[in-house]
Amino acid sequence: MPVPRSIRSRNQKHASNVNKRGASDLKYVSPEDREEEQGPKVSKVLIIFLVFVVGGSVVVPIFMKIAGGPVF
């Protein structure tokens, strides 16, 4: 079954936009956004918190096993 004329014309009209998606002219981008970010994407506080939680979840079962209590 052939494609209807209206759909074919819409496909041809929007086919040129495929390579332009996500691209923007540099004159519309602020100078801060043009430069690559040098710092880490995750804050130091969040990294410390995650290490504390993961490390604590490893240490607690060890202490519970030594003390003879129930292990989760």
Coordinates of C-alpha atoms in Angstrom, one line a residue:
M1 CA 0.0 0.0 0.0
P2 CA 1.6 3.3 -1.0
V3 CA 2.1 6.1 1.5
P4 CA -0.5 8.9 1.2
R5 CA 0.7 12.1 -0.3
S6 CA 0.1 14.2 2.8
I7 CA 2.3 11.9 4.9
R8 CA 5.0 11.8 2.2
S9 CA 5.1 15.6 2.1
R10 CA 5.3 15.9 5.8
N11 CA 8.2 13.4 5.9
Q12 CA 10.1 15.3 3.3
K13 CA 9.5 18.6 5.1
H14 CA 10.8 17.3 8.4
A15 CA 13.6 15.1 7.0
S16 CA 16.0 18.0 6.9
N17 CA 15.6 18.6 10.7
V18 CA 17.0 15.2 11.6
N19 CA 20.6 16.3 11.7
K20 CA 19.8 19.7 13.4
R21 CA 18.2 18.3 16.5
G22 CA 19.9 19.3 19.7
A23 CA 22.2 21.7 17.9
S24 CA 22.2 25.4 18.7
D25 CA 24.2 28.4 17.5
L26 CA 26.9 29.5 19.9
K27 CA 25.6 33.1 19.8
Y28 CA 22.6 31.9 21.8
V29 CA 24.6 30.0 24.4
S30 CA 25.9 31.8 27.5
P31 CA 29.7 31.9 28.0
E32 CA 29.4 29.8 31.1
D33 CA 27.7 27.0 29.2
R34 CA 30.3 27.1 26.4
E35 CA 33.1 26.0 28.7
E36 CA 33.4 22.5 29.8
E37 CA 32.8 22.0 33.5
Q38 CA 36.0 21.2 35.3
G39 CA 34.5 20.0 38.6
P40 CA 32.9 16.7 39.4
K41 CA 29.3 16.2 38.6
V42 CA 28.5 14.8 42.1
S43 CA 29.2 16.9 45.2
K44 CA 31.7 15.8 47.8
V45 CA 29.0 15.7 50.5
L46 CA 27.0 13.2 48.5
I47 CA 30.0 11.0 47.9
I48 CA 30.9 11.1 51.6
F49 CA 27.3 10.2 52.5
L50 CA 27.2 7.3 50.1
V51 CA 30.6 5.9 51.4
F52 CA 29.3 6.3 55.0
V53 CA 26.0 4.4 54.2
V54 CA 27.7 1.6 52.1
G55 CA 30.6 1.3 54.6
G56 CA 28.2 1.2 57.5
S57 CA 26.1 -1.5 55.9
V58 CA 29.2 -3.6 55.6
V59 CA 30.5 -3.0 59.1
V60 CA 27.2 -3.6 61.0
P61 CA 26.8 -7.3 60.0
I62 CA 30.4 -7.9 61.0
F63 CA 29.8 -6.5 64.5
M64 CA 26.5 -8.4 64.8
K65 CA 28.3 -11.6 63.9
I66 CA 31.0 -11.0 66.4
A67 CA 28.5 -10.1 69.1
G68 CA 26.4 -13.2 68.3
G69 CA 23.2 -11.3 67.4
P70 CA 21.0 -11.9 64.5
V71 CA 22.4 -11.2 61.1
F72 CA 20.1 -9.5 58.6

